[in-house]
């Protein structure tokens, strides 16, 4: 999936945000990572993929899930910009055999890897896993790209 245009859109959005001048770069990056954890949790909650009880409610709102997914995508792009990984032009979107709950857990691991060892490689893994989650949720590359453009 080509992501250059997504980074451009996100840069414009990020430039509109007024950052607290009392925060240094470390605190900003830490808070953005925490914010991603929270947004991913919100998405996981919406999918109800963590539910293991027999009486599972199958009334999921796909539009709401898609909007929360796009919010997570915004946050990943913003983290990429903050860490200067926005020169990435393409990220592969691979189908996976993992269940949704495992995919969410892998995203938490990816975030922690990026926190412990900031590298473009860890960022790309996080991004790839988020795109794979989108695929598992039933969203195509085109839907994600167009949805992101319209969402912003």
PDB file of C-alpha atoms in Angstrom:
ATOM      1  CA  UNK A   1       0.000   0.000   0.000  1.00  0.00           C
ATOM      2  CA  UNK A   2       1.386   3.387  -0.936  1.00  0.00           C
ATOM      3  CA  UNK A   3       1.390   5.601   2.148  1.00  0.00           C
ATOM      4  CA  UNK A   4       3.156   8.779   0.995  1.00  0.00           C
ATOM      5  CA  UNK A   5      -0.104  10.661   0.481  1.00  0.00           C
ATOM      6  CA  UNK A   6      -1.380   9.515   3.877  1.00  0.00           C
ATOM      7  CA  UNK A   7       1.719  10.973   5.517  1.00  0.00           C
ATOM      8  CA  UNK A   8       1.159  14.258   3.668  1.00  0.00           C
ATOM      9  CA  UNK A   9      -2.425  14.487   4.886  1.00  0.00           C
ATOM     10  CA  UNK A  10      -1.398  13.632   8.446  1.00  0.00           C
ATOM     11  CA  UNK A  11       1.414  16.215   8.426  1.00  0.00           C
ATOM     12  CA  UNK A  12      -1.138  18.921   7.647  1.00  0.00           C
ATOM     13  CA  UNK A  13      -3.298  17.734  10.532  1.00  0.00           C
ATOM     14  CA  UNK A  14      -0.340  17.507  12.923  1.00  0.00           C
ATOM     15  CA  UNK A  15       0.741  21.041  12.013  1.00  0.00           C
ATOM     16  CA  UNK A  16      -2.633  22.356  13.203  1.00  0.00           C
ATOM     17  CA  UNK A  17      -2.127  20.929  16.702  1.00  0.00           C
ATOM     18  CA  UNK A  18      -0.784  23.274  19.331  1.00  0.00           C
ATOM     19  CA  UNK A  19       1.782  21.332  21.362  1.00  0.00           C
ATOM     20  CA  UNK A  20       2.276  22.147  25.020  1.00  0.00           C
ATOM     21  CA  UNK A  21       5.635  24.000  25.068  1.00  0.00           C
ATOM     22  CA  UNK A  22       6.414  22.556  28.515  1.00  0.00           C
ATOM     23  CA  UNK A  23       6.788  19.091  26.986  1.00  0.00           C
ATOM     24  CA  UNK A  24      10.125  17.947  25.627  1.00  0.00           C
ATOM     25  CA  UNK A  25      10.467  15.548  22.671  1.00  0.00           C
ATOM     26  CA  UNK A  26      10.677  12.514  24.932  1.00  0.00           C
ATOM     27  CA  UNK A  27       7.392  13.337  26.686  1.00  0.00           C
ATOM     28  CA  UNK A  28       5.619  14.051  23.404  1.00  0.00           C
ATOM     29  CA  UNK A  29       6.731  10.713  21.952  1.00  0.00           C
ATOM     30  CA  UNK A  30       5.766   8.879  25.144  1.00  0.00           C
ATOM     31  CA  UNK A  31       2.328  10.431  25.181  1.00  0.00           C
ATOM     32  CA  UNK A  32       1.756   9.651  21.517  1.00  0.00           C
ATOM     33  CA  UNK A  33       2.659   6.010  22.181  1.00  0.00           C
ATOM     34  CA  UNK A  34       0.297   5.873  25.156  1.00  0.00           C
ATOM     35  CA  UNK A  35      -2.398   7.505  23.040  1.00  0.00           C
ATOM     36  CA  UNK A  36      -1.939   4.762  20.422  1.00  0.00           C
ATOM     37  CA  UNK A  37      -2.343   2.088  23.113  1.00  0.00           C
ATOM     38  CA  UNK A  38      -5.604   3.725  24.172  1.00  0.00           C
ATOM     39  CA  UNK A  39      -6.916   4.088  20.624  1.00  0.00           C
ATOM     40  CA  UNK A  40      -6.091   0.474  19.788  1.00  0.00           C
ATOM     41  CA  UNK A  41      -7.858  -0.603  22.977  1.00  0.00           C
ATOM     42  CA  UNK A  42     -10.891   1.416  21.939  1.00  0.00           C
ATOM     43  CA  UNK A  43     -10.890  -0.320  18.545  1.00  0.00           C
ATOM     44  CA  UNK A  44     -10.493  -3.762  20.163  1.00  0.00           C
ATOM     45  CA  UNK A  45     -13.384  -2.946  22.472  1.00  0.00           C
ATOM     46  CA  UNK A  46     -15.563  -2.030  19.508  1.00  0.00           C
ATOM     47  CA  UNK A  47     -14.803  -5.356  17.756  1.00  0.00           C
ATOM     48  CA  UNK A  48     -15.554  -7.329  20.940  1.00  0.00           C
ATOM     49  CA  UNK A  49     -12.813  -9.758  19.852  1.00  0.00           C
ATOM     50  CA  UNK A  50     -11.688 -10.315  23.439  1.00  0.00           C
ATOM     51  CA  UNK A  51     -15.019 -11.789  24.473  1.00  0.00           C
ATOM     52  CA  UNK A  52     -14.770 -15.468  25.372  1.00  0.00           C
ATOM     53  CA  UNK A  53     -18.196 -16.045  26.872  1.00  0.00           C
ATOM     54  CA  UNK A  54     -20.778 -18.205  25.117  1.00  0.00           C
ATOM     55  CA  UNK A  55     -23.393 -15.453  24.720  1.00  0.00           C
ATOM     56  CA  UNK A  56     -21.524 -13.253  22.277  1.00  0.00           C
ATOM     57  CA  UNK A  57     -23.356 -10.226  20.906  1.00  0.00           C
ATOM     58  CA  UNK A  58     -22.858 -10.184  17.133  1.00  0.00           C
ATOM     59  CA  UNK A  59     -24.343  -6.729  16.552  1.00  0.00           C
ATOM     60  CA  UNK A  60     -21.133  -5.023  15.494  1.00  0.00           C
ATOM     61  CA  UNK A  61     -21.252  -1.619  13.820  1.00  0.00           C
ATOM     62  CA  UNK A  62     -18.827  -1.901  10.883  1.00  0.00           C
ATOM     63  CA  UNK A  63     -18.892   1.856  10.211  1.00  0.00           C
ATOM     64  CA  UNK A  64     -17.985   2.620  13.815  1.00  0.00           C
ATOM     65  CA  UNK A  65     -15.211   0.012  13.709  1.00  0.00           C
ATOM     66  CA  UNK A  66     -13.891   1.538  10.467  1.00  0.00           C
ATOM     67  CA  UNK A  67     -13.858   5.051  11.978  1.00  0.00           C
ATOM     68  CA  UNK A  68     -11.963   3.804  15.042  1.00  0.00           C
ATOM     69  CA  UNK A  69      -9.563   1.982  12.736  1.00  0.00           C
ATOM     70  CA  UNK A  70      -8.909   5.227  10.843  1.00  0.00           C
ATOM     71  CA  UNK A  71      -8.235   6.987  14.147  1.00  0.00           C
ATOM     72  CA  UNK A  72      -5.577   4.341  14.909  1.00  0.00           C
ATOM     73  CA  UNK A  73      -4.111   4.835  11.440  1.00  0.00           C
ATOM     74  CA  UNK A  74      -3.910   8.591  12.066  1.00  0.00           C
ATOM     75  CA  UNK A  75      -2.022   7.954  15.279  1.00  0.00           C
ATOM     76  CA  UNK A  76       0.460   5.562  13.668  1.00  0.00           C
ATOM     77  CA  UNK A  77       1.132   8.086  10.911  1.00  0.00           C
ATOM     78  CA  UNK A  78       1.593  10.843  13.489  1.00  0.00           C
ATOM     79  CA  UNK A  79       4.077   8.686  15.417  1.00  0.00           C
ATOM     80  CA  UNK A  80       5.926   8.047  12.156  1.00  0.00           C
ATOM     81  CA  UNK A  81       6.125  11.777  11.492  1.00  0.00           C
ATOM     82  CA  UNK A  82       7.279  12.551  15.043  1.00  0.00           C
ATOM     83  CA  UNK A  83      10.034   9.942  14.770  1.00  0.00           C
ATOM     84  CA  UNK A  84      10.973  11.058  11.231  1.00  0.00           C
ATOM     85  CA  UNK A  85       9.947   7.781   9.584  1.00  0.00           C
ATOM     86  CA  UNK A  86       7.660   9.557   7.148  1.00  0.00           C
ATOM     87  CA  UNK A  87       9.983   8.833   4.232  1.00  0.00           C
ATOM     88  CA  UNK A  88       8.421   5.346   4.079  1.00  0.00           C
ATOM     89  CA  UNK A  89       6.534   5.195   0.805  1.00  0.00           C
ATOM     90  CA  UNK A  90       5.034   1.710   0.779  1.00  0.00           C
ATOM     91  CA  UNK A  91       3.867  -0.727   3.443  1.00  0.00           C
ATOM     92  CA  UNK A  92       2.716  -4.226   2.595  1.00  0.00           C
ATOM     93  CA  UNK A  93      -0.769  -5.289   3.600  1.00  0.00           C
ATOM     94  CA  UNK A  94      -0.603  -9.012   4.246  1.00  0.00           C
ATOM     95  CA  UNK A  95      -3.457 -11.297   5.206  1.00  0.00           C
ATOM     96  CA  UNK A  96      -2.795 -13.189   8.408  1.00  0.00           C
ATOM     97  CA  UNK A  97      -3.984 -16.392  10.010  1.00  0.00           C
ATOM     98  CA  UNK A  98      -3.972 -14.867  13.507  1.00  0.00           C
ATOM     99  CA  UNK A  99      -7.310 -14.259  15.198  1.00  0.00           C
ATOM    100  CA  UNK A 100      -8.253 -10.656  15.947  1.00  0.00           C
ATOM    101  CA  UNK A 101      -7.322 -10.839  19.620  1.00  0.00           C
ATOM    102  CA  UNK A 102      -3.818 -12.070  18.724  1.00  0.00           C
ATOM    103  CA  UNK A 103      -3.479  -9.290  16.177  1.00  0.00           C
ATOM    104  CA  UNK A 104      -4.330  -6.678  18.795  1.00  0.00           C
ATOM    105  CA  UNK A 105      -1.837  -8.227  21.219  1.00  0.00           C
ATOM    106  CA  UNK A 106       0.811  -8.136  18.472  1.00  0.00           C
ATOM    107  CA  UNK A 107       0.140  -4.424  17.984  1.00  0.00           C
ATOM    108  CA  UNK A 108       0.835  -3.804  21.676  1.00  0.00           C
ATOM    109  CA  UNK A 109       4.098  -5.728  21.314  1.00  0.00           C
ATOM    110  CA  UNK A 110       4.966  -3.663  18.229  1.00  0.00           C
ATOM    111  CA  UNK A 111       4.384  -0.426  20.140  1.00  0.00           C
ATOM    112  CA  UNK A 112       6.552  -1.635  23.003  1.00  0.00           C
ATOM    113  CA  UNK A 113       9.298  -2.662  20.570  1.00  0.00           C
ATOM    114  CA  UNK A 114       9.200   0.821  19.058  1.00  0.00           C
ATOM    115  CA  UNK A 115       9.414   2.392  22.519  1.00  0.00           C
ATOM    116  CA  UNK A 116      12.361   0.245  23.585  1.00  0.00           C
ATOM    117  CA  UNK A 117      14.260   0.483  20.328  1.00  0.00           C
ATOM    118  CA  UNK A 118      13.213   3.347  18.093  1.00  0.00           C
ATOM    119  CA  UNK A 119      13.894   2.247  14.562  1.00  0.00           C
ATOM    120  CA  UNK A 120      12.243   2.580  11.207  1.00  0.00           C
ATOM    121  CA  UNK A 121      12.103  -1.214  11.013  1.00  0.00           C
ATOM    122  CA  UNK A 122      10.006  -1.426  14.207  1.00  0.00           C
ATOM    123  CA  UNK A 123       7.781   1.350  12.906  1.00  0.00           C
ATOM    124  CA  UNK A 124       7.233  -0.460   9.606  1.00  0.00           C
ATOM    125  CA  UNK A 125       6.324  -3.650  11.490  1.00  0.00           C
ATOM    126  CA  UNK A 126       3.763  -1.714  13.531  1.00  0.00           C
ATOM    127  CA  UNK A 127       2.339  -0.168  10.377  1.00  0.00           C
ATOM    128  CA  UNK A 128       2.233  -3.534   8.554  1.00  0.00           C
ATOM    129  CA  UNK A 129       0.441  -5.160  11.474  1.00  0.00           C
ATOM    130  CA  UNK A 130      -2.113  -2.351  11.619  1.00  0.00           C
ATOM    131  CA  UNK A 131      -2.798  -2.732   7.884  1.00  0.00           C
ATOM    132  CA  UNK A 132      -3.108  -6.508   8.305  1.00  0.00           C
ATOM    133  CA  UNK A 133      -5.627  -5.917  11.075  1.00  0.00           C
ATOM    134  CA  UNK A 134      -7.582  -3.708   8.684  1.00  0.00           C
ATOM    135  CA  UNK A 135      -7.561  -6.543   6.181  1.00  0.00           C
ATOM    136  CA  UNK A 136      -8.834  -8.962   8.847  1.00  0.00           C
ATOM    137  CA  UNK A 137     -11.581  -6.503   9.731  1.00  0.00           C
ATOM    138  CA  UNK A 138     -12.687  -6.633   6.094  1.00  0.00           C
ATOM    139  CA  UNK A 139     -11.239  -3.369   4.812  1.00  0.00           C
ATOM    140  CA  UNK A 140      -9.416  -3.254   1.471  1.00  0.00           C
ATOM    141  CA  UNK A 141      -6.418  -1.046   0.687  1.00  0.00           C
ATOM    142  CA  UNK A 142      -8.632   1.204  -1.426  1.00  0.00           C
ATOM    143  CA  UNK A 143     -11.264   1.495   1.318  1.00  0.00           C
ATOM    144  CA  UNK A 144      -8.614   2.429   3.850  1.00  0.00           C
ATOM    145  CA  UNK A 145      -6.947   4.978   1.580  1.00  0.00           C
ATOM    146  CA  UNK A 146     -10.198   6.602   0.474  1.00  0.00           C
ATOM    147  CA  UNK A 147     -11.681   6.423   3.954  1.00  0.00           C
ATOM    148  CA  UNK A 148      -8.611   8.137   5.387  1.00  0.00           C
ATOM    149  CA  UNK A 149      -8.772  10.920   2.816  1.00  0.00           C
ATOM    150  CA  UNK A 150     -12.476  11.511   3.488  1.00  0.00           C
ATOM    151  CA  UNK A 151     -12.088  11.144   7.265  1.00  0.00           C
ATOM    152  CA  UNK A 152      -9.639  14.020   7.330  1.00  0.00           C
TER     153      UNK A 152
END
